[in-house]
Amino acid sequence: MTTPDFAKLRAERDAAIEKMVKEAARQLWGDEAADGISYHVNHGGGTWVCYCACADGGPCEHEFSGWRDFEDGLGGETFCQRCGMGAMSHSMHTCWE
Ligand SMILES: [Zn+2]
Ligand SMILES: [Zn+2]
């Protein structure tokens, strides 16, 4: 099995999301506003730094290791060394059962 080309997968995903968001914005606010909007949409368990298709059984770019405590002191979690996403929010987005 070859390593997936995450950079390409991310670029394709981001382009698809951007197109979708801009099209929606264009219908709501018109061309000018649509070109100026900024958006932050996480797709599934992915982030702008890491590609993740765990929800579809696809490849995942997150590199979970290390440990950090929750701010409220009630436990902790391992987190991604690349983007900082916590394992908790990752599984919230990718485990549907
Ligand atoms: Zn994942
Ligand atoms: Zn990550």
Short mmCIF file of N, CA and C and ligand atoms in Angstrom, two decimals:
data_model
loop_
_atom_site.label_atom_id
_atom_site.label_comp_id
_atom_site.label_asym_id
_atom_site.label_seq_id
_atom_site.Cartn_x
_atom_site.Cartn_y
_atom_site.Cartn_z
N MET A 1 0.84 -1.20 0.00
CA MET A 1 0.00 0.00 0.00
C MET A 1 0.87 1.25 0.00
N THR A 2 0.61 2.16 -0.87
CA THR A 2 1.39 3.39 -0.93
C THR A 2 0.78 4.43 0.00
N THR A 3 1.61 5.34 0.47
CA THR A 3 1.12 6.44 1.30
C THR A 3 0.25 7.36 0.46
N PRO A 4 -0.93 7.66 0.96
CA PRO A 4 -1.80 8.57 0.18
C PRO A 4 -1.15 9.94 0.02
N ASP A 5 -1.45 10.60 -1.07
CA ASP A 5 -0.94 11.95 -1.31
C ASP A 5 -1.84 12.94 -0.57
N PHE A 6 -1.52 13.13 0.72
CA PHE A 6 -2.40 13.94 1.56
C PHE A 6 -2.51 15.38 1.08
N ALA A 7 -1.41 15.92 0.58
CA ALA A 7 -1.45 17.31 0.11
C ALA A 7 -2.48 17.45 -1.01
N LYS A 8 -2.50 16.48 -1.90
CA LYS A 8 -3.44 16.53 -3.00
C LYS A 8 -4.86 16.32 -2.49
N LEU A 9 -5.04 15.35 -1.60
CA LEU A 9 -6.37 15.08 -1.04
C LEU A 9 -6.92 16.32 -0.33
N ARG A 10 -6.05 16.98 0.44
CA ARG A 10 -6.47 18.19 1.15
C ARG A 10 -6.87 19.28 0.17
N ALA A 11 -6.05 19.46 -0.86
CA ALA A 11 -6.32 20.51 -1.84
C ALA A 11 -7.65 20.26 -2.54
N GLU A 12 -7.91 19.01 -2.88
CA GLU A 12 -9.17 18.68 -3.55
C GLU A 12 -10.35 18.91 -2.61
N ARG A 13 -10.19 18.48 -1.38
CA ARG A 13 -11.25 18.66 -0.39
C ARG A 13 -11.52 20.14 -0.17
N ASP A 14 -10.44 20.91 0.03
CA ASP A 14 -10.61 22.33 0.31
C ASP A 14 -11.24 23.06 -0.87
N ALA A 15 -10.85 22.68 -2.07
CA ALA A 15 -11.42 23.31 -3.27
C ALA A 15 -12.91 23.02 -3.35
N ALA A 16 -13.29 21.79 -3.03
CA ALA A 16 -14.71 21.41 -3.09
C ALA A 16 -15.50 22.19 -2.05
N ILE A 17 -14.95 22.32 -0.84
CA ILE A 17 -15.64 23.05 0.21
C ILE A 17 -15.73 24.53 -0.14
N GLU A 18 -14.62 25.08 -0.66
CA GLU A 18 -14.61 26.50 -1.01
C GLU A 18 -15.67 26.80 -2.06
N LYS A 19 -15.75 25.93 -3.06
CA LYS A 19 -16.72 26.12 -4.13
C LYS A 19 -18.13 26.10 -3.56
N MET A 20 -18.39 25.14 -2.70
CA MET A 20 -19.71 24.99 -2.10
C MET A 20 -20.07 26.23 -1.27
N VAL A 21 -19.13 26.67 -0.43
CA VAL A 21 -19.38 27.81 0.45
C VAL A 21 -19.58 29.08 -0.38
N LYS A 22 -18.73 29.26 -1.40
CA LYS A 22 -18.84 30.49 -2.21
C LYS A 22 -20.13 30.51 -3.00
N GLU A 23 -20.54 29.36 -3.48
CA GLU A 23 -21.79 29.32 -4.23
C GLU A 23 -22.98 29.68 -3.35
N ALA A 24 -22.97 29.15 -2.13
CA ALA A 24 -24.04 29.46 -1.19
C ALA A 24 -24.03 30.94 -0.86
N ALA A 25 -22.82 31.49 -0.62
CA ALA A 25 -22.71 32.90 -0.26
C ALA A 25 -23.15 33.79 -1.42
N ARG A 26 -22.82 33.36 -2.63
CA ARG A 26 -23.19 34.16 -3.80
C ARG A 26 -24.71 34.27 -3.90
N GLN A 27 -25.39 33.19 -3.63
CA GLN A 27 -26.85 33.22 -3.70
C GLN A 27 -27.45 34.07 -2.59
N LEU A 28 -26.79 34.06 -1.45
CA LEU A 28 -27.32 34.82 -0.31
C LEU A 28 -26.99 36.30 -0.40
N TRP A 29 -25.73 36.60 -0.74
CA TRP A 29 -25.26 37.98 -0.62
C TRP A 29 -24.74 38.59 -1.91
N GLY A 30 -24.66 37.80 -2.98
CA GLY A 30 -24.14 38.35 -4.23
C GLY A 30 -22.65 38.12 -4.41
N ASP A 31 -22.17 38.36 -5.64
CA ASP A 31 -20.79 38.05 -6.02
C ASP A 31 -19.75 38.72 -5.15
N GLU A 32 -19.90 40.01 -4.92
CA GLU A 32 -18.86 40.77 -4.25
C GLU A 32 -18.62 40.25 -2.83
N ALA A 33 -19.71 40.04 -2.12
CA ALA A 33 -19.60 39.54 -0.76
C ALA A 33 -19.01 38.13 -0.76
N ALA A 34 -19.41 37.33 -1.72
CA ALA A 34 -18.94 35.94 -1.77
C ALA A 34 -17.43 35.88 -1.94
N ASP A 35 -16.87 36.78 -2.76
CA ASP A 35 -15.42 36.76 -2.97
C ASP A 35 -14.65 37.19 -1.74
N GLY A 36 -15.30 37.98 -0.90
CA GLY A 36 -14.60 38.50 0.25
C GLY A 36 -14.74 37.67 1.51
N ILE A 37 -15.59 36.69 1.48
CA ILE A 37 -15.83 35.98 2.73
C ILE A 37 -14.67 35.06 3.09
N SER A 38 -14.49 34.91 4.36
CA SER A 38 -13.55 33.88 4.82
C SER A 38 -14.39 32.81 5.49
N TYR A 39 -13.90 31.64 5.51
CA TYR A 39 -14.71 30.56 6.02
C TYR A 39 -13.82 29.56 6.74
N HIS A 40 -14.39 28.92 7.70
CA HIS A 40 -13.69 27.86 8.39
C HIS A 40 -14.63 26.69 8.54
N VAL A 41 -14.44 25.71 7.74
CA VAL A 41 -15.31 24.55 7.80
C VAL A 41 -14.44 23.32 7.99
N ASN A 42 -14.71 22.57 9.01
CA ASN A 42 -14.03 21.30 9.17
C ASN A 42 -14.88 20.20 8.56
N HIS A 43 -14.25 19.40 7.78
CA HIS A 43 -14.97 18.32 7.13
C HIS A 43 -14.71 17.03 7.89
N GLY A 44 -15.74 16.44 8.46
CA GLY A 44 -15.56 15.22 9.22
C GLY A 44 -14.57 15.45 10.34
N GLY A 45 -13.61 14.56 10.50
CA GLY A 45 -12.60 14.71 11.55
C GLY A 45 -11.38 15.44 11.06
N GLY A 46 -11.44 16.01 9.88
CA GLY A 46 -10.27 16.67 9.32
C GLY A 46 -10.15 18.11 9.77
N THR A 47 -9.00 18.70 9.53
CA THR A 47 -8.77 20.11 9.81
C THR A 47 -8.09 20.70 8.58
N TRP A 48 -7.80 21.99 8.63
CA TRP A 48 -7.12 22.60 7.49
C TRP A 48 -5.68 22.11 7.39
N VAL A 49 -5.18 21.53 8.47
CA VAL A 49 -3.81 21.03 8.45
C VAL A 49 -3.76 19.56 8.05
N CYS A 50 -4.74 18.82 8.49
CA CYS A 50 -4.71 17.36 8.30
C CYS A 50 -5.91 16.87 7.50
N TYR A 51 -5.62 15.95 6.62
CA TYR A 51 -6.70 15.29 5.90
C TYR A 51 -7.21 14.13 6.74
N CYS A 52 -8.53 13.94 6.74
CA CYS A 52 -9.09 12.82 7.49
C CYS A 52 -10.35 12.33 6.81
N ALA A 53 -10.35 11.08 6.45
CA ALA A 53 -11.55 10.48 5.87
C ALA A 53 -11.96 9.27 6.68
N CYS A 54 -11.67 9.31 7.99
CA CYS A 54 -12.00 8.17 8.86
C CYS A 54 -13.49 7.82 8.77
N ALA A 55 -14.33 8.84 8.67
CA ALA A 55 -15.77 8.60 8.64
C ALA A 55 -16.16 7.76 7.44
N ASP A 56 -15.36 7.84 6.38
CA ASP A 56 -15.64 7.05 5.18
C ASP A 56 -14.71 5.85 5.07
N GLY A 57 -13.98 5.56 6.14
CA GLY A 57 -13.03 4.46 6.10
C GLY A 57 -11.79 4.78 5.29
N GLY A 58 -11.55 6.06 5.06
CA GLY A 58 -10.42 6.48 4.23
C GLY A 58 -9.18 6.76 5.06
N PRO A 59 -8.17 7.32 4.40
CA PRO A 59 -6.90 7.59 5.09
C PRO A 59 -7.01 8.76 6.06
N CYS A 60 -6.12 8.80 7.01
CA CYS A 60 -6.13 9.83 8.04
C CYS A 60 -4.72 10.35 8.22
N GLU A 61 -4.58 11.68 8.22
CA GLU A 61 -3.26 12.28 8.28
C GLU A 61 -2.87 12.66 9.70
N HIS A 62 -3.82 12.64 10.62
CA HIS A 62 -3.49 13.02 12.00
C HIS A 62 -2.43 12.10 12.57
N GLU A 63 -1.60 12.68 13.40
CA GLU A 63 -0.58 11.89 14.08
C GLU A 63 -0.79 12.04 15.58
N PHE A 64 -1.61 11.15 16.12
CA PHE A 64 -1.95 11.26 17.54
C PHE A 64 -0.84 10.68 18.40
N SER A 65 -0.35 11.52 19.29
CA SER A 65 0.60 11.05 20.30
C SER A 65 0.66 12.12 21.38
N GLY A 66 1.39 11.85 22.42
CA GLY A 66 1.49 12.82 23.50
C GLY A 66 0.22 12.81 24.34
N TRP A 67 0.14 13.72 25.26
CA TRP A 67 -0.99 13.77 26.19
C TRP A 67 -1.15 15.19 26.69
N ARG A 68 -2.37 15.63 26.80
CA ARG A 68 -2.62 16.93 27.43
C ARG A 68 -3.83 16.82 28.33
N ASP A 69 -3.85 17.59 29.40
CA ASP A 69 -4.97 17.57 30.32
C ASP A 69 -6.06 18.50 29.81
N PHE A 70 -7.31 18.13 30.07
CA PHE A 70 -8.42 19.03 29.75
C PHE A 70 -8.34 20.25 30.64
N GLU A 71 -8.85 21.37 30.13
CA GLU A 71 -8.79 22.61 30.89
C GLU A 71 -9.56 22.53 32.20
N ASP A 72 -10.64 21.76 32.19
CA ASP A 72 -11.45 21.64 33.41
C ASP A 72 -10.86 20.65 34.40
N GLY A 73 -9.73 20.04 34.05
CA GLY A 73 -9.07 19.14 34.98
C GLY A 73 -9.69 17.76 35.05
N LEU A 74 -10.74 17.53 34.27
CA LEU A 74 -11.41 16.23 34.32
C LEU A 74 -10.84 15.31 33.25
N GLY A 75 -9.63 14.87 33.48
CA GLY A 75 -9.03 13.93 32.54
C GLY A 75 -8.18 14.60 31.48
N GLY A 76 -7.97 13.89 30.40
CA GLY A 76 -7.11 14.41 29.34
C GLY A 76 -7.27 13.58 28.08
N GLU A 77 -6.43 13.87 27.11
CA GLU A 77 -6.55 13.15 25.84
C GLU A 77 -5.23 13.23 25.09
N THR A 78 -5.06 12.33 24.18
CA THR A 78 -3.94 12.42 23.26
C THR A 78 -4.35 13.33 22.12
N PHE A 79 -3.39 13.95 21.46
CA PHE A 79 -3.76 14.91 20.42
C PHE A 79 -2.81 14.85 19.24
N CYS A 80 -3.26 15.44 18.14
CA CYS A 80 -2.50 15.39 16.90
C CYS A 80 -1.30 16.33 16.96
N GLN A 81 -0.13 15.79 16.61
CA GLN A 81 1.09 16.58 16.65
C GLN A 81 1.15 17.59 15.50
N ARG A 82 0.35 17.40 14.50
CA ARG A 82 0.39 18.28 13.33
C ARG A 82 -0.54 19.48 13.49
N CYS A 83 -1.81 19.24 13.92
CA CYS A 83 -2.77 20.32 13.92
C CYS A 83 -3.33 20.61 15.30
N GLY A 84 -3.06 19.74 16.27
CA GLY A 84 -3.53 20.00 17.62
C GLY A 84 -4.94 19.50 17.90
N MET A 85 -5.57 18.86 16.93
CA MET A 85 -6.91 18.33 17.19
C MET A 85 -6.84 17.23 18.25
N GLY A 86 -7.75 17.29 19.20
CA GLY A 86 -7.78 16.28 20.25
C GLY A 86 -8.40 14.99 19.77
N ALA A 87 -7.98 13.89 20.37
CA ALA A 87 -8.53 12.59 19.99
C ALA A 87 -10.02 12.54 20.24
N MET A 88 -10.48 13.30 21.26
CA MET A 88 -11.91 13.30 21.57
C MET A 88 -12.72 13.89 20.42
N SER A 89 -12.33 15.06 19.94
CA SER A 89 -13.12 15.66 18.87
C SER A 89 -12.94 14.87 17.58
N HIS A 90 -11.78 14.26 17.41
CA HIS A 90 -11.59 13.41 16.22
C HIS A 90 -12.59 12.27 16.22
N SER A 91 -12.74 11.58 17.36
CA SER A 91 -13.64 10.43 17.36
C SER A 91 -15.09 10.87 17.36
N MET A 92 -15.37 12.07 17.89
CA MET A 92 -16.74 12.60 17.84
C MET A 92 -17.19 12.76 16.39
N HIS A 93 -16.23 13.13 15.53
CA HIS A 93 -16.57 13.36 14.13
C HIS A 93 -16.51 12.10 13.29
N THR A 94 -15.84 11.10 13.80
CA THR A 94 -15.61 9.94 12.93
C THR A 94 -16.30 8.68 13.41
N CYS A 95 -16.81 8.66 14.64
CA CYS A 95 -17.51 7.47 15.13
C CYS A 95 -19.00 7.77 15.18
N TRP A 96 -19.72 7.13 14.35
CA TRP A 96 -21.14 7.44 14.26
C TRP A 96 -22.01 6.46 15.02
N GLU A 97 -21.42 5.33 15.45
CA GLU A 97 -22.24 4.37 16.17
C GLU A 97 -22.49 4.84 17.60
ZN ZN B 1 -9.02 10.64 11.13
ZN ZN B 2 -4.13 16.55 12.70
#
